[in-house]
Amino acid sequence: MFGEGPRRARIMLVGEQPGDQEDLTGHPFVGPAGRLLDQALAEAGVDRQDVYVTNVVKHFKWEPRGKRRIHKKPRASEIAACRPWLDTEIALVRPEAIVCLGATAAQALLGRSFRLTAHRGLFVDSALAPLVLATVHPSAILRAPDAETRHRETARFVDDLRLVAGRLS
Ligand code: URA
């Protein structure tokens, strides 16, 4: 599945891979993580219509659990196989800012030694775009153990998105 958004979007958000609902509908970030993302973008004052949303891996990798399809982490070889599509999306859109959502996207784009715990929410030097930053994946927020943690993590996520929006020229 390809990304979606305006050809000249100033912000590109890069996730890991489509989930169950994305796979069924053919659109990125339309499931639970997508709804959280929409809410966070709105709170950060960013219109999703102005954002190009994509993933490092273009297919949904899953394993069956009963009737459900459960997300499975992609292998490095799958990330590498999909890389030409992502590079082409970046080359065509030429976003001013790239936001990596989660460690898989961050390590795919910024190197295997990139540590989200250490560099989350910080701009990093990269040839990919003038502004590049990694933050958590909205799915990680949804997995928070309690409502308080979820609220706090959502607020930090919104802060990261707001930081990026505020730095656009
Ligand atoms: N998670 C992702 O990383 N990407 C999607 O498109 C949906 C959920």
PDB file of C-alpha atoms and ligand atoms in Angstrom:
ATOM      1  CA  MET A   1       0.000   0.000   0.000  1.00  0.00           C
ATOM      2  CA  PHE A   2       1.327   3.408  -0.949  1.00  0.00           C
ATOM      3  CA  GLY A   3       1.218   6.499   1.146  1.00  0.00           C
ATOM      4  CA  GLU A   4      -1.426   9.143   0.730  1.00  0.00           C
ATOM      5  CA  GLY A   5      -1.478  12.898   0.781  1.00  0.00           C
ATOM      6  CA  PRO A   6      -0.815  15.987  -1.252  1.00  0.00           C
ATOM      7  CA  ARG A   7       1.981  15.883  -3.806  1.00  0.00           C
ATOM      8  CA  ARG A   8       3.543  18.921  -2.148  1.00  0.00           C
ATOM      9  CA  ALA A   9       2.831  18.089   1.486  1.00  0.00           C
ATOM     10  CA  ARG A  10       5.206  19.893   3.820  1.00  0.00           C
ATOM     11  CA  ILE A  11       5.101  17.139   6.424  1.00  0.00           C
ATOM     12  CA  MET A  12       5.575  13.428   5.762  1.00  0.00           C
ATOM     13  CA  LEU A  13       4.690  10.982   8.517  1.00  0.00           C
ATOM     14  CA  VAL A  14       6.277   7.560   8.216  1.00  0.00           C
ATOM     15  CA  GLY A  15       4.826   4.591  10.100  1.00  0.00           C
ATOM     16  CA  GLU A  16       5.835   0.955  10.185  1.00  0.00           C
ATOM     17  CA  GLN A  17       3.382  -0.976   8.046  1.00  0.00           C
ATOM     18  CA  PRO A  18      -0.332  -0.950   7.297  1.00  0.00           C
ATOM     19  CA  GLY A  19      -2.540  -2.647   9.876  1.00  0.00           C
ATOM     20  CA  ASP A  20      -5.611  -4.804   9.457  1.00  0.00           C
ATOM     21  CA  GLN A  21      -8.016  -1.983   8.598  1.00  0.00           C
ATOM     22  CA  GLU A  22      -5.500  -0.259   6.356  1.00  0.00           C
ATOM     23  CA  ASP A  23      -5.035  -3.509   4.475  1.00  0.00           C
ATOM     24  CA  LEU A  24      -8.796  -3.967   4.088  1.00  0.00           C
ATOM     25  CA  THR A  25      -9.498  -0.397   2.986  1.00  0.00           C
ATOM     26  CA  GLY A  26      -6.308   0.327   1.067  1.00  0.00           C
ATOM     27  CA  HIS A  27      -5.629   3.553   2.984  1.00  0.00           C
ATOM     28  CA  PRO A  28      -2.851   4.245   5.517  1.00  0.00           C
ATOM     29  CA  PHE A  29      -3.630   5.059   9.151  1.00  0.00           C
ATOM     30  CA  VAL A  30      -7.387   4.600   9.097  1.00  0.00           C
ATOM     31  CA  GLY A  31      -7.617   2.105  12.008  1.00  0.00           C
ATOM     32  CA  PRO A  32      -7.315   2.790  15.756  1.00  0.00           C
ATOM     33  CA  ALA A  33      -3.764   4.187  15.445  1.00  0.00           C
ATOM     34  CA  GLY A  34      -4.934   6.410  12.597  1.00  0.00           C
ATOM     35  CA  ARG A  35      -7.779   7.792  14.672  1.00  0.00           C
ATOM     36  CA  LEU A  36      -5.364   8.654  17.470  1.00  0.00           C
ATOM     37  CA  LEU A  37      -3.059  10.224  14.892  1.00  0.00           C
ATOM     38  CA  ASP A  38      -5.917  12.342  13.487  1.00  0.00           C
ATOM     39  CA  GLN A  39      -6.810  13.540  16.956  1.00  0.00           C
ATOM     40  CA  ALA A  40      -3.174  14.380  17.772  1.00  0.00           C
ATOM     41  CA  LEU A  41      -2.680  16.232  14.480  1.00  0.00           C
ATOM     42  CA  ALA A  42      -5.832  18.254  15.118  1.00  0.00           C
ATOM     43  CA  GLU A  43      -4.658  19.110  18.641  1.00  0.00           C
ATOM     44  CA  ALA A  44      -1.281  20.144  17.256  1.00  0.00           C
ATOM     45  CA  GLY A  45      -3.032  22.399  14.744  1.00  0.00           C
ATOM     46  CA  VAL A  46      -1.975  20.336  11.735  1.00  0.00           C
ATOM     47  CA  ASP A  47      -4.545  19.514   9.059  1.00  0.00           C
ATOM     48  CA  ARG A  48      -4.223  15.881   8.001  1.00  0.00           C
ATOM     49  CA  GLN A  49      -5.078  17.029   4.495  1.00  0.00           C
ATOM     50  CA  ASP A  50      -1.727  18.842   4.454  1.00  0.00           C
ATOM     51  CA  VAL A  51       0.251  15.790   5.505  1.00  0.00           C
ATOM     52  CA  TYR A  52       1.578  12.897   3.457  1.00  0.00           C
ATOM     53  CA  VAL A  53       1.203   9.677   5.423  1.00  0.00           C
ATOM     54  CA  THR A  54       3.091   6.525   4.543  1.00  0.00           C
ATOM     55  CA  ASN A  55       4.873   3.448   5.928  1.00  0.00           C
ATOM     56  CA  VAL A  56       8.325   1.905   5.592  1.00  0.00           C
ATOM     57  CA  VAL A  57       6.812  -1.486   4.821  1.00  0.00           C
ATOM     58  CA  LYS A  58       4.114  -1.530   2.208  1.00  0.00           C
ATOM     59  CA  HIS A  59       2.292  -4.726   3.113  1.00  0.00           C
ATOM     60  CA  PHE A  60       0.504  -5.911   6.252  1.00  0.00           C
ATOM     61  CA  LYS A  61       2.480  -8.700   7.873  1.00  0.00           C
ATOM     62  CA  TRP A  62       0.323 -10.733  10.205  1.00  0.00           C
ATOM     63  CA  GLU A  63      -0.252 -14.043  11.912  1.00  0.00           C
ATOM     64  CA  PRO A  64      -3.648 -15.577  12.683  1.00  0.00           C
ATOM     65  CA  ARG A  65      -4.993 -15.568  16.217  1.00  0.00           C
ATOM     66  CA  GLY A  66      -8.445 -17.102  16.097  1.00  0.00           C
ATOM     67  CA  LYS A  67     -10.292 -15.057  13.514  1.00  0.00           C
ATOM     68  CA  ARG A  68      -8.072 -12.020  13.986  1.00  0.00           C
ATOM     69  CA  ARG A  69      -5.020 -11.009  12.015  1.00  0.00           C
ATOM     70  CA  ILE A  70      -2.344  -9.933  14.472  1.00  0.00           C
ATOM     71  CA  HIS A  71       0.419  -7.550  13.467  1.00  0.00           C
ATOM     72  CA  LYS A  72       3.843  -9.133  13.103  1.00  0.00           C
ATOM     73  CA  LYS A  73       7.032  -7.114  13.165  1.00  0.00           C
ATOM     74  CA  PRO A  74       8.647  -6.861   9.735  1.00  0.00           C
ATOM     75  CA  ARG A  75      12.088  -8.361   9.108  1.00  0.00           C
ATOM     76  CA  ALA A  76      15.011  -6.183   8.040  1.00  0.00           C
ATOM     77  CA  SER A  77      14.865  -7.840   4.614  1.00  0.00           C
ATOM     78  CA  GLU A  78      11.214  -6.793   4.213  1.00  0.00           C
ATOM     79  CA  ILE A  79      12.057  -3.237   5.208  1.00  0.00           C
ATOM     80  CA  ALA A  80      14.914  -3.233   2.698  1.00  0.00           C
ATOM     81  CA  ALA A  81      12.704  -4.681  -0.052  1.00  0.00           C
ATOM     82  CA  CYS A  82      10.180  -1.852   0.386  1.00  0.00           C
ATOM     83  CA  ARG A  83      12.781   0.890   0.650  1.00  0.00           C
ATOM     84  CA  PRO A  84      12.773   1.909  -3.033  1.00  0.00           C
ATOM     85  CA  TRP A  85       9.089   2.842  -2.779  1.00  0.00           C
ATOM     86  CA  LEU A  86       9.643   4.938   0.317  1.00  0.00           C
ATOM     87  CA  ASP A  87      12.670   6.648  -1.218  1.00  0.00           C
ATOM     88  CA  THR A  88      10.611   7.431  -4.307  1.00  0.00           C
ATOM     89  CA  GLU A  89       7.795   8.893  -2.216  1.00  0.00           C
ATOM     90  CA  ILE A  90      10.299  11.122  -0.385  1.00  0.00           C
ATOM     91  CA  ALA A  91      11.946  12.164  -3.660  1.00  0.00           C
ATOM     92  CA  LEU A  92       8.607  13.063  -5.246  1.00  0.00           C
ATOM     93  CA  VAL A  93       6.994  14.855  -2.312  1.00  0.00           C
ATOM     94  CA  ARG A  94      10.219  16.445  -1.035  1.00  0.00           C
ATOM     95  CA  PRO A  95       8.685  17.256   2.350  1.00  0.00           C
ATOM     96  CA  GLU A  96      10.165  19.941   4.502  1.00  0.00           C
ATOM     97  CA  ALA A  97       9.726  17.696   7.539  1.00  0.00           C
ATOM     98  CA  ILE A  98       9.783  13.943   7.976  1.00  0.00           C
ATOM     99  CA  VAL A  99       8.405  12.509  11.202  1.00  0.00           C
ATOM    100  CA  CYS A 100       9.255   8.881  11.914  1.00  0.00           C
ATOM    101  CA  LEU A 101       6.532   7.206  13.941  1.00  0.00           C
ATOM    102  CA  GLY A 102       8.097   4.562  16.149  1.00  0.00           C
ATOM    103  CA  ALA A 103      11.418   2.739  16.275  1.00  0.00           C
ATOM    104  CA  THR A 104      10.947   0.674  13.117  1.00  0.00           C
ATOM    105  CA  ALA A 105      10.491   3.770  10.958  1.00  0.00           C
ATOM    106  CA  ALA A 106      13.196   5.677  12.806  1.00  0.00           C
ATOM    107  CA  GLN A 107      15.769   2.909  12.471  1.00  0.00           C
ATOM    108  CA  ALA A 108      14.861   2.273   8.841  1.00  0.00           C
ATOM    109  CA  LEU A 109      15.382   5.942   7.958  1.00  0.00           C
ATOM    110  CA  LEU A 110      18.034   7.012  10.452  1.00  0.00           C
ATOM    111  CA  GLY A 111      20.089   3.871  10.965  1.00  0.00           C
ATOM    112  CA  ARG A 112      19.924   0.752  13.087  1.00  0.00           C
ATOM    113  CA  SER A 113      21.745   2.419  15.964  1.00  0.00           C
ATOM    114  CA  PHE A 114      19.079   5.139  16.314  1.00  0.00           C
ATOM    115  CA  ARG A 115      17.513   4.970  19.789  1.00  0.00           C
ATOM    116  CA  LEU A 116      14.037   6.385  20.128  1.00  0.00           C
ATOM    117  CA  THR A 117      14.374   6.446  23.910  1.00  0.00           C
ATOM    118  CA  ALA A 118      17.368   8.800  23.614  1.00  0.00           C
ATOM    119  CA  HIS A 119      16.402  10.925  20.608  1.00  0.00           C
ATOM    120  CA  ARG A 120      12.639  11.049  20.590  1.00  0.00           C
ATOM    121  CA  GLY A 121      11.335  14.553  19.901  1.00  0.00           C
ATOM    122  CA  LEU A 122      14.725  15.928  18.839  1.00  0.00           C
ATOM    123  CA  PHE A 123      15.574  17.150  15.355  1.00  0.00           C
ATOM    124  CA  VAL A 124      18.310  15.044  13.828  1.00  0.00           C
ATOM    125  CA  ASP A 125      20.623  15.878  10.941  1.00  0.00           C
ATOM    126  CA  SER A 126      19.648  13.894   7.880  1.00  0.00           C
ATOM    127  CA  ALA A 127      19.921  14.280   4.138  1.00  0.00           C
ATOM    128  CA  LEU A 128      16.325  13.072   3.845  1.00  0.00           C
ATOM    129  CA  ALA A 129      14.708  16.429   4.628  1.00  0.00           C
ATOM    130  CA  PRO A 130      15.523  19.783   6.249  1.00  0.00           C
ATOM    131  CA  LEU A 131      13.640  18.740   9.396  1.00  0.00           C
ATOM    132  CA  VAL A 132      13.694  15.140  10.583  1.00  0.00           C
ATOM    133  CA  LEU A 133      12.399  13.967  13.926  1.00  0.00           C
ATOM    134  CA  ALA A 134      11.288  10.670  15.425  1.00  0.00           C
ATOM    135  CA  THR A 135       8.524  10.203  17.923  1.00  0.00           C
ATOM    136  CA  VAL A 136       6.479   7.324  19.264  1.00  0.00           C
ATOM    137  CA  HIS A 137       4.111   5.292  17.146  1.00  0.00           C
ATOM    138  CA  PRO A 138       0.453   5.982  17.991  1.00  0.00           C
ATOM    139  CA  SER A 139      -0.058   2.216  18.436  1.00  0.00           C
ATOM    140  CA  ALA A 140       2.409   2.329  21.328  1.00  0.00           C
ATOM    141  CA  ILE A 141       0.237   4.991  22.973  1.00  0.00           C
ATOM    142  CA  LEU A 142      -2.804   2.756  22.527  1.00  0.00           C
ATOM    143  CA  ARG A 143      -0.939  -0.021  24.337  1.00  0.00           C
ATOM    144  CA  ALA A 144      -0.368   2.184  27.433  1.00  0.00           C
ATOM    145  CA  PRO A 145      -1.225   0.252  30.584  1.00  0.00           C
ATOM    146  CA  ASP A 146      -3.658   2.823  31.986  1.00  0.00           C
ATOM    147  CA  ALA A 147      -5.623   5.933  31.030  1.00  0.00           C
ATOM    148  CA  GLU A 148      -3.273   8.301  32.823  1.00  0.00           C
ATOM    149  CA  THR A 149      -0.234   7.024  30.919  1.00  0.00           C
ATOM    150  CA  ARG A 150      -2.200   7.153  27.688  1.00  0.00           C
ATOM    151  CA  HIS A 151      -3.151  10.792  28.300  1.00  0.00           C
ATOM    152  CA  ARG A 152       0.403  11.751  29.194  1.00  0.00           C
ATOM    153  CA  GLU A 153       1.861   9.968  26.188  1.00  0.00           C
ATOM    154  CA  THR A 154      -0.735  11.478  23.861  1.00  0.00           C
ATOM    155  CA  ALA A 155       0.149  14.947  25.172  1.00  0.00           C
ATOM    156  CA  ARG A 156       3.881  14.308  24.510  1.00  0.00           C
ATOM    157  CA  PHE A 157       3.048  13.045  21.033  1.00  0.00           C
ATOM    158  CA  VAL A 158       1.014  16.211  20.334  1.00  0.00           C
ATOM    159  CA  ASP A 159       3.950  18.307  21.615  1.00  0.00           C
ATOM    160  CA  ASP A 160       6.292  16.577  19.135  1.00  0.00           C
ATOM    161  CA  LEU A 161       3.908  17.219  16.233  1.00  0.00           C
ATOM    162  CA  ARG A 162       3.443  20.828  17.325  1.00  0.00           C
ATOM    163  CA  LEU A 163       7.220  21.278  17.503  1.00  0.00           C
ATOM    164  CA  VAL A 164       7.540  20.136  13.887  1.00  0.00           C
ATOM    165  CA  ALA A 165       4.640  22.296  12.691  1.00  0.00           C
ATOM    166  CA  GLY A 166       6.154  25.315  14.457  1.00  0.00           C
ATOM    167  CA  ARG A 167       9.480  24.893  12.657  1.00  0.00           C
ATOM    168  CA  LEU A 168       8.033  24.843   9.136  1.00  0.00           C
ATOM    169  CA  SER A 169       9.094  27.813   7.084  1.00  0.00           C
TER     170      SER A 169
HETATM  171  N1  URA B   1       0.331   1.511  11.785  1.00  0.00           N
HETATM  172  C1  URA B   1       1.243   1.915  10.875  1.00  0.00           C
HETATM  173  O1  URA B   1       2.432   1.948  11.138  1.00  0.00           O
HETATM  174  N2  URA B   1       0.804   2.299   9.694  1.00  0.00           N
HETATM  175  C2  URA B   1      -0.478   2.300   9.341  1.00  0.00           C
HETATM  176  O2  URA B   1      -0.779   2.672   8.216  1.00  0.00           O
HETATM  177  C3  URA B   1      -1.413   1.887  10.309  1.00  0.00           C
HETATM  178  C4  URA B   1      -0.985   1.496  11.528  1.00  0.00           C
END
